[in-house]
Short mmCIF file of C-alpha atoms and ligand atoms in Angstrom, two decimals:
data_model
loop_
_atom_site.label_atom_id
_atom_site.label_comp_id
_atom_site.label_asym_id
_atom_site.label_seq_id
_atom_site.Cartn_x
_atom_site.Cartn_y
_atom_site.Cartn_z
CA MET J 27 4.87 14.75 19.43
CA LYS J 28 5.95 11.88 17.24
CA ILE J 29 4.33 10.56 14.09
CA ASP J 30 3.04 6.96 14.15
CA VAL J 31 3.01 4.87 11.01
CA ILE J 32 1.16 1.96 9.48
CA VAL J 33 3.06 -0.16 6.98
CA GLY J 34 2.28 -3.28 4.99
CA LEU J 35 4.59 -6.18 5.82
CA GLN J 36 3.96 -8.37 2.77
CA TRP J 37 3.42 -7.61 -0.94
CA GLY J 38 0.65 -5.07 -0.40
CA ASP J 39 -3.11 -5.52 -0.01
CA GLU J 40 -2.76 -6.37 3.68
CA GLY J 41 -5.81 -4.28 4.60
CA LYS J 42 -4.14 -1.01 5.56
CA GLY J 43 -7.16 1.10 4.63
CA LYS J 44 -9.41 -0.55 7.19
CA ILE J 45 -6.88 -0.30 10.03
CA VAL J 46 -6.04 3.34 9.21
CA ASP J 47 -9.75 4.19 9.12
CA TYR J 48 -10.24 2.48 12.50
CA LEU J 49 -7.24 4.11 14.16
CA ALA J 50 -7.90 7.50 12.62
CA THR J 51 -10.21 8.48 15.48
CA ASP J 52 -7.11 8.61 17.74
CA TYR J 53 -5.38 11.08 15.43
CA ASP J 54 -5.68 14.64 14.11
CA MET J 55 -4.14 14.02 10.71
CA VAL J 56 -3.46 11.09 8.36
CA CYS J 57 -0.62 11.49 5.85
CA ARG J 58 0.19 9.43 2.74
CA PHE J 59 3.96 9.47 2.14
CA GLN J 60 4.70 7.36 -0.96
CA GLY J 61 3.18 5.52 -3.89
CA GLY J 62 0.31 6.81 -5.92
CA PRO J 63 -2.84 5.55 -7.62
CA ASN J 64 -1.29 2.07 -7.86
CA ALA J 65 -2.63 1.76 -4.30
CA GLY J 66 -6.21 0.70 -3.60
CA HIS J 67 -7.14 1.07 0.05
CA THR J 68 -10.52 -0.55 0.66
CA LEU J 69 -12.86 0.57 3.45
CA LYS J 70 -16.25 -0.94 4.20
CA PHE J 71 -18.85 0.58 6.46
CA ASP J 72 -22.61 1.29 6.55
CA GLY J 73 -22.99 -1.49 3.97
CA LYS J 74 -20.91 0.43 1.43
CA LYS J 75 -17.47 -0.15 0.01
CA PHE J 76 -14.99 2.60 -0.85
CA VAL J 77 -11.62 2.26 -2.57
CA LEU J 78 -9.14 5.10 -2.09
CA HIS J 79 -6.15 5.45 -4.41
CA THR J 80 -4.50 8.78 -3.60
CA ILE J 81 -6.57 10.30 -0.82
CA PRO J 82 -5.55 9.17 2.70
CA SER J 83 -7.84 6.70 4.50
CA GLY J 84 -8.61 9.21 7.27
CA ILE J 85 -10.95 11.10 4.96
CA PHE J 86 -14.16 9.50 6.27
CA ARG J 87 -13.60 10.67 9.85
CA ALA J 88 -15.04 14.12 10.52
CA ASN J 89 -12.60 16.86 11.55
CA LEU J 90 -9.60 14.79 10.59
CA LEU J 91 -7.02 16.43 8.32
CA ASN J 92 -5.54 14.46 5.44
CA LEU J 93 -2.27 15.20 3.69
CA ILE J 94 -0.99 13.85 0.40
CA GLY J 95 2.72 14.15 1.11
CA ASN J 96 5.64 15.08 -1.13
CA GLY J 97 6.66 11.42 -1.55
CA VAL J 98 3.39 10.58 -3.30
CA VAL J 99 3.01 10.71 -7.09
CA ILE J 100 -0.28 12.20 -8.19
CA ASP J 101 -2.28 11.63 -11.34
CA PRO J 102 -4.62 14.66 -11.45
CA ILE J 103 -7.15 12.67 -13.48
CA THR J 104 -7.56 9.87 -10.93
CA LEU J 105 -7.41 12.34 -8.05
CA GLU J 106 -10.28 14.36 -9.53
CA GLN J 107 -12.31 11.17 -10.14
CA GLU J 108 -11.74 10.11 -6.55
CA ILE J 109 -12.83 13.52 -5.27
CA ILE J 110 -16.00 13.44 -7.37
CA GLU J 111 -16.86 9.91 -6.23
CA LEU J 112 -16.40 10.86 -2.58
CA GLN J 113 -18.50 13.98 -3.04
CA THR J 114 -21.39 11.96 -4.47
CA THR J 115 -21.60 10.17 -1.10
CA GLY J 116 -22.41 13.54 0.51
CA LEU J 117 -19.07 13.67 2.34
CA THR J 118 -17.56 17.11 2.73
CA PHE J 119 -13.81 17.02 2.97
CA LEU J 120 -12.12 19.57 0.71
CA ASP J 121 -11.47 21.82 3.72
CA ARG J 122 -9.65 18.88 5.34
CA LEU J 123 -7.58 17.73 2.35
CA PHE J 124 -4.08 19.11 1.74
CA VAL J 125 -1.55 18.43 -1.00
CA ALA J 126 2.20 18.94 -0.66
CA HIS J 127 3.73 21.32 -3.22
CA LYS J 128 6.62 18.92 -3.74
CA ALA J 129 4.56 15.87 -4.71
CA HIS J 130 5.36 14.82 -8.29
CA LEU J 131 2.82 14.69 -11.11
CA ILE J 132 2.05 11.66 -13.24
CA LEU J 133 1.73 12.81 -16.85
CA PRO J 134 -0.25 10.92 -19.49
CA THR J 135 3.06 10.04 -21.16
CA HIS J 136 4.28 8.46 -17.89
CA ARG J 137 1.39 6.02 -18.26
CA LEU J 138 2.23 5.56 -21.94
CA LEU J 139 5.85 4.74 -21.03
CA ASP J 140 4.78 2.38 -18.24
CA ALA J 141 2.60 0.41 -20.66
CA ALA J 142 5.17 0.45 -23.48
CA SER J 143 8.00 -0.62 -21.17
CA GLU J 144 5.93 -3.49 -19.78
CA ALA J 145 4.89 -4.57 -23.28
CA SER J 146 8.56 -4.69 -24.32
CA LYS J 147 9.47 -7.02 -21.45
CA GLY J 148 7.25 -9.89 -22.54
CA ALA J 149 7.34 -12.75 -20.01
CA ALA J 150 9.76 -10.78 -17.79
CA LYS J 151 7.21 -8.01 -17.14
CA ILE J 152 6.89 -6.62 -13.61
CA GLY J 153 3.11 -6.82 -13.65
CA SER J 154 2.88 -3.07 -13.06
CA THR J 155 -0.52 -1.53 -12.37
CA LEU J 156 0.28 0.67 -15.43
CA ARG J 157 -0.56 3.84 -13.52
CA GLY J 158 2.71 5.51 -14.59
CA ILE J 159 4.32 5.09 -11.17
CA GLY J 160 7.78 3.85 -12.28
CA PRO J 161 8.35 6.45 -15.03
CA THR J 162 7.23 9.28 -12.70
CA TYR J 163 9.68 8.28 -9.96
CA MET J 164 12.35 7.89 -12.66
CA ASP J 165 11.77 11.50 -13.69
CA LYS J 166 11.88 12.54 -10.02
CA THR J 167 15.30 10.97 -9.42
CA GLY J 168 16.39 11.95 -12.93
CA ARG J 169 15.54 15.56 -11.99
CA ASN J 170 13.12 16.07 -14.84
CA GLY J 171 9.80 15.82 -13.04
CA LEU J 172 6.95 18.29 -12.66
CA ARG J 173 5.59 18.92 -9.18
CA VAL J 174 2.26 20.05 -7.80
CA GLY J 175 3.70 23.48 -7.01
CA ASP J 176 4.71 23.88 -10.66
CA VAL J 177 1.12 23.99 -11.90
CA PHE J 178 1.02 27.70 -11.04
CA ALA J 179 4.22 28.56 -12.92
CA PRO J 180 3.78 30.74 -16.02
CA ASP J 181 5.97 28.39 -18.05
CA PHE J 182 4.21 25.23 -16.85
CA LYS J 183 2.82 24.40 -20.29
CA SER J 184 6.19 24.66 -22.00
CA ARG J 185 7.85 22.56 -19.30
CA TYR J 186 5.11 20.00 -19.82
CA GLN J 187 5.77 20.01 -23.59
CA THR J 188 9.52 19.52 -23.09
CA LEU J 189 8.97 16.56 -20.81
CA LYS J 190 6.33 15.11 -23.08
CA GLU J 191 8.68 15.31 -26.10
CA LYS J 192 11.34 13.54 -24.10
CA HIS J 193 8.88 10.81 -23.22
CA LEU J 194 7.78 10.40 -26.83
CA ASN J 195 11.40 9.98 -27.92
CA LEU J 196 11.84 7.32 -25.26
CA ALA J 197 8.58 5.62 -26.23
CA ALA J 198 9.93 5.25 -29.79
CA MET J 199 12.34 2.61 -28.41
CA TYR J 200 9.46 0.40 -27.37
CA PRO J 201 6.84 -1.48 -29.35
CA GLU J 202 3.91 0.71 -30.29
CA ILE J 203 0.92 0.40 -27.98
CA ASP J 204 -2.66 1.48 -28.16
CA PHE J 205 -2.82 4.81 -26.28
CA ASN J 206 -4.92 7.82 -27.22
CA LEU J 207 -2.52 10.52 -26.08
CA ALA J 208 -4.55 13.47 -27.36
CA ALA J 209 -7.64 12.35 -25.42
CA GLU J 210 -5.63 11.65 -22.26
CA GLU J 211 -3.94 15.06 -22.47
CA THR J 212 -7.29 16.83 -22.78
CA LYS J 213 -8.52 15.06 -19.64
CA TRP J 214 -5.26 15.75 -17.83
CA PHE J 215 -5.29 19.50 -18.47
CA ALA J 216 -8.96 19.69 -17.53
CA SER J 217 -8.25 17.89 -14.24
CA LEU J 218 -5.46 20.34 -13.39
CA GLU J 219 -8.20 22.86 -12.60
CA CYS J 220 -9.40 20.62 -9.79
CA LEU J 221 -5.83 20.17 -8.54
CA ARG J 222 -5.23 23.94 -8.58
CA ARG J 223 -8.29 24.53 -6.41
CA LEU J 224 -7.10 22.16 -3.64
CA GLN J 225 -5.27 23.40 -0.56
CA HIS J 226 -1.55 23.31 -1.31
CA VAL J 227 0.98 23.33 1.50
CA ASP J 228 4.69 23.06 2.12
CA GLY J 229 4.18 19.59 3.50
CA GLU J 230 7.40 19.47 5.53
CA TYR J 231 6.46 22.63 7.48
CA PHE J 232 2.83 21.59 7.73
CA VAL J 233 3.72 18.26 9.31
CA ASN J 234 6.47 19.48 11.63
CA GLN J 235 4.44 22.45 12.84
CA ALA J 236 1.50 20.15 13.55
CA LEU J 237 3.77 17.88 15.61
CA ASP J 238 5.22 20.91 17.43
CA ALA J 239 1.67 22.00 18.24
CA GLY J 240 0.98 18.64 19.89
CA LYS J 241 -1.16 17.21 17.09
CA ARG J 242 -1.33 13.44 16.69
CA LEU J 243 -0.26 12.28 13.24
CA LEU J 244 -0.54 8.93 11.52
CA ALA J 245 1.42 8.11 8.37
CA GLU J 246 -0.28 5.68 6.00
CA GLY J 247 2.00 3.44 3.96
CA ALA J 248 0.95 2.10 0.59
CA GLN J 249 1.92 -1.17 -1.11
CA GLY J 250 3.98 -3.49 1.10
CA SER J 251 7.53 -3.85 2.37
CA MET J 252 8.32 -6.69 -0.05
CA LEU J 253 7.59 -4.21 -2.85
CA ASP J 254 10.09 -1.67 -1.45
CA ILE J 255 12.47 -0.40 -4.13
CA ASP J 256 15.54 -1.18 -1.99
CA PHE J 257 14.55 -4.22 0.07
CA GLY J 258 11.75 -5.86 -1.90
CA THR J 259 12.00 -8.67 -4.44
CA TYR J 260 13.83 -6.46 -6.94
CA PRO J 261 13.16 -5.88 -9.82
CA PHE J 262 9.60 -7.06 -9.12
CA VAL J 263 8.87 -4.13 -6.84
CA THR J 264 7.30 -0.71 -6.95
CA SER J 265 9.41 2.44 -7.31
CA SER J 266 9.25 3.96 -3.84
CA ASN J 267 10.41 3.20 -0.30
CA THR J 268 7.37 1.56 1.21
CA ILE J 269 9.00 0.92 4.60
CA THR J 270 8.97 3.13 7.70
CA ALA J 271 12.08 4.99 6.50
CA GLY J 272 10.08 6.22 3.49
CA LEU J 273 7.97 8.44 5.70
CA CYS J 274 10.99 10.56 6.62
CA THR J 275 11.69 11.54 3.02
CA GLY J 276 8.06 11.26 1.93
CA LEU J 277 6.85 13.82 4.48
CA GLY J 278 9.97 15.66 5.62
CA VAL J 279 10.05 14.23 9.14
CA ALA J 280 13.31 13.50 10.97
CA PRO J 281 13.84 9.84 12.04
CA LYS J 282 13.82 10.84 15.71
CA ARG J 283 10.25 12.04 15.30
CA VAL J 284 8.96 8.63 14.24
CA GLY J 285 6.81 7.09 16.99
CA LYS J 286 4.89 3.83 17.02
CA VAL J 287 5.21 1.50 14.05
CA ILE J 288 2.21 -0.71 13.30
CA GLY J 289 2.88 -3.50 10.81
CA ILE J 290 0.03 -5.16 8.94
CA THR J 291 -0.01 -8.68 7.67
CA LYS J 292 -2.71 -10.97 6.39
CA ALA J 293 -3.18 -14.29 8.18
CA TYR J 294 -1.98 -15.80 4.90
CA CYS J 295 -0.14 -14.16 2.03
CA THR J 296 -0.98 -12.70 -1.38
CA ARG J 297 0.82 -11.05 -4.22
CA VAL J 298 -0.45 -9.39 -7.37
CA GLY J 299 1.80 -9.08 -10.41
CA SER J 300 4.94 -11.01 -11.22
CA GLY J 301 7.90 -11.96 -9.06
CA PRO J 302 9.02 -14.44 -6.42
CA PHE J 303 6.49 -15.67 -3.87
CA PRO J 304 7.99 -18.69 -2.09
CA SER J 305 4.89 -19.81 -0.21
CA GLU J 306 2.54 -19.49 -3.18
CA LEU J 307 -0.10 -22.21 -3.47
CA TYR J 308 -1.09 -23.45 -6.88
CA GLY J 309 -4.11 -25.45 -7.92
CA GLU J 310 -7.01 -26.12 -5.62
CA GLU J 311 -5.47 -24.83 -2.36
CA GLY J 312 -4.54 -21.49 -3.90
CA GLU J 313 -7.95 -21.25 -5.52
CA ALA J 314 -9.64 -21.98 -2.18
CA LEU J 315 -7.79 -19.08 -0.51
CA ARG J 316 -8.51 -16.74 -3.42
CA LYS J 317 -12.18 -17.59 -3.29
CA ALA J 318 -12.53 -17.42 0.49
CA GLY J 319 -10.57 -14.15 0.66
CA ASN J 320 -12.08 -12.64 -2.51
CA GLU J 321 -8.52 -11.96 -3.59
CA PHE J 322 -8.87 -9.71 -6.61
CA GLY J 323 -6.91 -6.45 -6.94
CA ALA J 324 -8.68 -3.30 -5.67
CA THR J 325 -7.01 -1.17 -8.36
CA THR J 326 -6.76 -3.48 -11.36
CA GLY J 327 -9.20 -6.30 -10.54
CA ARG J 328 -6.46 -8.86 -11.28
CA PRO J 329 -6.69 -12.18 -9.40
CA ARG J 330 -4.15 -12.19 -6.58
CA ARG J 331 -1.72 -15.05 -6.12
CA CYS J 332 -2.31 -16.72 -2.74
CA GLY J 333 -0.21 -18.73 -0.31
CA TRP J 334 0.50 -19.47 3.33
CA ILE J 335 2.00 -16.95 5.70
CA ASP J 336 5.78 -16.75 5.32
CA LEU J 337 7.49 -16.17 8.67
CA PRO J 338 11.10 -15.58 7.46
CA GLN J 339 9.65 -12.95 5.12
CA LEU J 340 7.69 -11.36 7.97
CA LYS J 341 10.68 -11.38 10.34
CA TYR J 342 12.63 -9.56 7.64
CA THR J 343 10.04 -6.82 7.17
CA ILE J 344 9.44 -6.49 10.92
CA MET J 345 13.18 -5.83 11.22
CA LEU J 346 13.26 -3.33 8.32
CA ASN J 347 10.32 -1.36 9.67
CA GLY J 348 11.02 -1.57 13.40
CA VAL J 349 7.49 -2.88 14.04
CA ASP J 350 6.10 -2.36 17.57
CA GLU J 351 2.66 -3.89 17.07
CA LEU J 352 1.11 -6.20 14.53
CA ALA J 353 -2.30 -6.03 12.93
CA LEU J 354 -3.38 -9.42 11.60
CA THR J 355 -6.08 -9.17 8.94
CA LYS J 356 -8.46 -11.54 7.16
CA ILE J 357 -8.27 -14.17 9.86
CA ASP J 358 -11.88 -15.12 9.07
CA VAL J 359 -10.80 -16.26 5.60
CA LEU J 360 -9.18 -19.28 7.27
CA ASN J 361 -12.33 -20.18 9.26
CA THR J 362 -13.28 -23.07 6.98
CA PHE J 363 -9.85 -24.61 6.53
CA ALA J 364 -9.27 -28.02 8.18
CA SER J 365 -5.59 -27.21 8.63
CA ILE J 366 -3.45 -24.08 8.42
CA LYS J 367 0.20 -23.89 7.48
CA ALA J 368 2.94 -21.37 8.21
CA ALA J 369 6.33 -21.40 6.49
CA THR J 370 8.92 -21.27 9.28
CA HIS J 371 12.17 -21.62 7.31
CA TYR J 372 13.68 -21.56 3.85
CA HIS J 373 15.88 -24.51 2.96
CA LEU J 374 18.94 -23.07 1.26
CA ASP J 375 22.38 -24.56 0.63
CA GLY J 376 21.46 -27.68 2.59
CA LYS J 377 20.43 -25.69 5.68
CA ASP J 378 17.24 -24.31 7.19
CA THR J 379 17.39 -20.55 7.54
CA ASP J 380 14.97 -17.85 8.60
CA SER J 381 16.78 -15.14 6.65
CA VAL J 382 15.62 -13.82 3.31
CA PRO J 383 18.28 -14.46 0.64
CA PHE J 384 19.59 -11.90 -1.88
CA GLU J 385 17.87 -13.72 -4.74
CA MET J 386 14.42 -14.82 -3.64
CA VAL J 387 13.97 -17.31 -6.46
CA GLU J 388 10.55 -18.73 -7.30
CA ASN J 389 10.94 -22.21 -5.90
CA ILE J 390 12.87 -21.96 -2.64
CA PRO J 391 12.07 -25.17 -0.71
CA LEU J 392 10.14 -24.20 2.41
CA VAL J 393 9.76 -25.83 5.80
CA TYR J 394 6.16 -25.63 7.02
CA ARG J 395 4.51 -26.11 10.35
CA GLU J 396 0.93 -27.31 10.25
CA PHE J 397 -1.80 -26.30 12.68
CA PRO J 398 -5.30 -27.72 13.12
CA GLY J 399 -7.92 -25.40 11.68
CA TRP J 400 -10.54 -23.96 14.04
CA GLU J 401 -13.38 -24.54 11.58
CA ALA J 402 -15.66 -22.10 13.36
CA ASP J 403 -17.19 -18.72 12.70
CA THR J 404 -15.45 -15.72 14.27
CA ASP J 405 -18.26 -13.20 13.62
CA ALA J 406 -19.48 -13.04 17.21
CA CYS J 407 -15.99 -12.79 18.76
CA LEU J 408 -15.47 -9.37 20.32
CA GLN J 409 -12.35 -10.15 22.33
CA ARG J 410 -9.31 -12.29 21.76
CA GLN J 411 -10.43 -14.78 24.41
CA ASP J 412 -13.72 -15.29 22.50
CA LEU J 413 -11.82 -16.71 19.53
CA PRO J 414 -11.71 -20.50 19.02
CA GLN J 415 -8.90 -22.07 21.07
CA ALA J 416 -7.06 -23.40 17.98
CA LEU J 417 -6.97 -19.85 16.59
CA GLN J 418 -5.76 -18.40 19.88
CA ASP J 419 -2.96 -21.00 19.91
CA TYR J 420 -2.02 -20.01 16.38
CA LEU J 421 -1.89 -16.33 17.37
CA TYR J 422 0.41 -17.10 20.33
CA PHE J 423 2.66 -19.11 18.03
CA LEU J 424 2.92 -16.18 15.60
CA GLU J 425 3.69 -13.73 18.40
CA GLU J 426 6.42 -15.97 19.76
CA VAL J 427 8.13 -16.54 16.42
CA LEU J 428 7.76 -12.93 15.27
CA GLU J 429 8.66 -11.54 18.71
CA THR J 430 6.00 -8.88 18.27
CA PRO J 431 2.57 -8.56 19.91
CA ILE J 432 -0.56 -8.85 17.80
CA LYS J 433 -2.58 -5.81 18.82
CA TYR J 434 -5.31 -5.86 16.17
CA ILE J 435 -7.13 -8.89 14.75
CA SER J 436 -9.45 -8.25 11.84
CA THR J 437 -12.29 -10.75 11.50
CA GLY J 438 -14.05 -9.25 8.47
CA PRO J 439 -13.95 -6.30 6.06
CA GLU J 440 -16.42 -4.13 7.99
CA ARG J 441 -15.16 -1.37 10.26
CA GLN J 442 -16.51 -2.95 13.46
CA LYS J 443 -15.03 -6.41 12.81
CA LEU J 444 -11.82 -5.73 14.66
CA ILE J 445 -10.58 -7.19 17.93
CA VAL J 446 -8.24 -4.87 19.78
CA THR J 447 -6.02 -6.47 22.41
CA PRO J 448 -5.70 -4.21 25.43
P1 IMP L 17 3.70 -0.39 -10.05
O1 IMP L 17 3.94 0.18 -8.69
O2 IMP L 17 2.34 -0.07 -10.58
O3 IMP L 17 4.78 -0.08 -11.03
O4 IMP L 17 3.72 -1.99 -9.91
C1 IMP L 17 4.90 -2.69 -9.50
C2 IMP L 17 4.52 -3.97 -8.77
O5 IMP L 17 3.94 -3.63 -7.51
C3 IMP L 17 3.50 -4.83 -9.48
O6 IMP L 17 3.75 -6.19 -9.19
C4 IMP L 17 2.18 -4.42 -8.84
O7 IMP L 17 1.21 -5.44 -8.92
C5 IMP L 17 2.63 -4.18 -7.42
N1 IMP L 17 1.79 -3.17 -6.73
C6 IMP L 17 1.80 -1.84 -6.91
N2 IMP L 17 0.95 -1.24 -6.08
C7 IMP L 17 0.37 -2.22 -5.36
C8 IMP L 17 -0.58 -2.20 -4.30
O8 IMP L 17 -1.07 -1.17 -3.85
N3 IMP L 17 -0.92 -3.43 -3.79
C9 IMP L 17 -0.34 -4.58 -4.25
N4 IMP L 17 0.57 -4.62 -5.22
C10 IMP L 17 0.93 -3.45 -5.77
#
């Protein structure tokens, strides 16, 4: 068997959680392969809303296994909180949750360094979620990190101390920030007990043996392709490979075992944090999208920057990920707009281009195409042909330009508000 994957095609927050939760019924296991608690995957069903940060979005489906892969960075404190919150809903899942030994741990001092580093950058700050993601991946590639499997080692505490000292020396280079390290350490060591009790696996064997046994696996990407450490709007990116390729190293799966690639995009575009966003709308138009889409970060609550869909950007990430099918989310947010725009080209060096340049500066002039809005409710639409004609025309236009079929159309946050094209 091959492993299918869901990836975000923009700057994150495309609605991956909902699509993973919907598709999960076709799979035996959902695997997170990168990122950490900077992610906030929102799921809404039975009138309730859940936000998952580290636990895969397959957790709500009975019998489905969920793996936190080696490419993920884990903060034991937030993981324990997430477990407790899920348990209060009455859900039983600990027998279905697995953690890879090789996943790296976020220490309290990683969060301290994240905050201190951001504070030192002033106006040039990345807009990090301050969850310690960057410093943890730095320690991973710098070969200093602590991994889940290390928590059982007799010298774990002394290795922790050595790394902590190193971090404190580094932190001395930055402006002092308000951070109660002693309190955070107490919580961190207490939460390790919860981490130790989870089911730990050699993720690479676990995944490959499941595929050999004919199990159907779905990899769940976090963040979005434009936040990829290699191909995103560097340096305003996260610290992992968020694209399809990341699942190979983040789970230990060979490229030839990658199956279907589902790419998710909103019907418009958002970004949280700093960095280039060519199609960003300022003033009233941006505010209207933010309000209609309730665009506030699921992890940090920060207002998201909003703009029109950017087709050169999407073509780029479709190429990077090898997308087979698209999922278009939050289409209902555009229901009240009298007209809809899509950026078709960037105007660079006197020419229109649909390629993403090396430096995606803030104010690239864009060429837009305008479409009449459908100005109708989509709540009762169960099939694509039920959608207002103007919306159907818009969908065909997107498919033609992006050369990829739109398989899923999300018309609202709830689980059942999803049109699946046969
Ligand atoms: P970090 O990954 O917390 O260091 O944040 C780096 C950049 O990625 C910041 O601009 C964040 O706002 C953004 N970011 C990180 N995780 C997410 C996510 O899950 N959704 C959207 N943006 C994210």
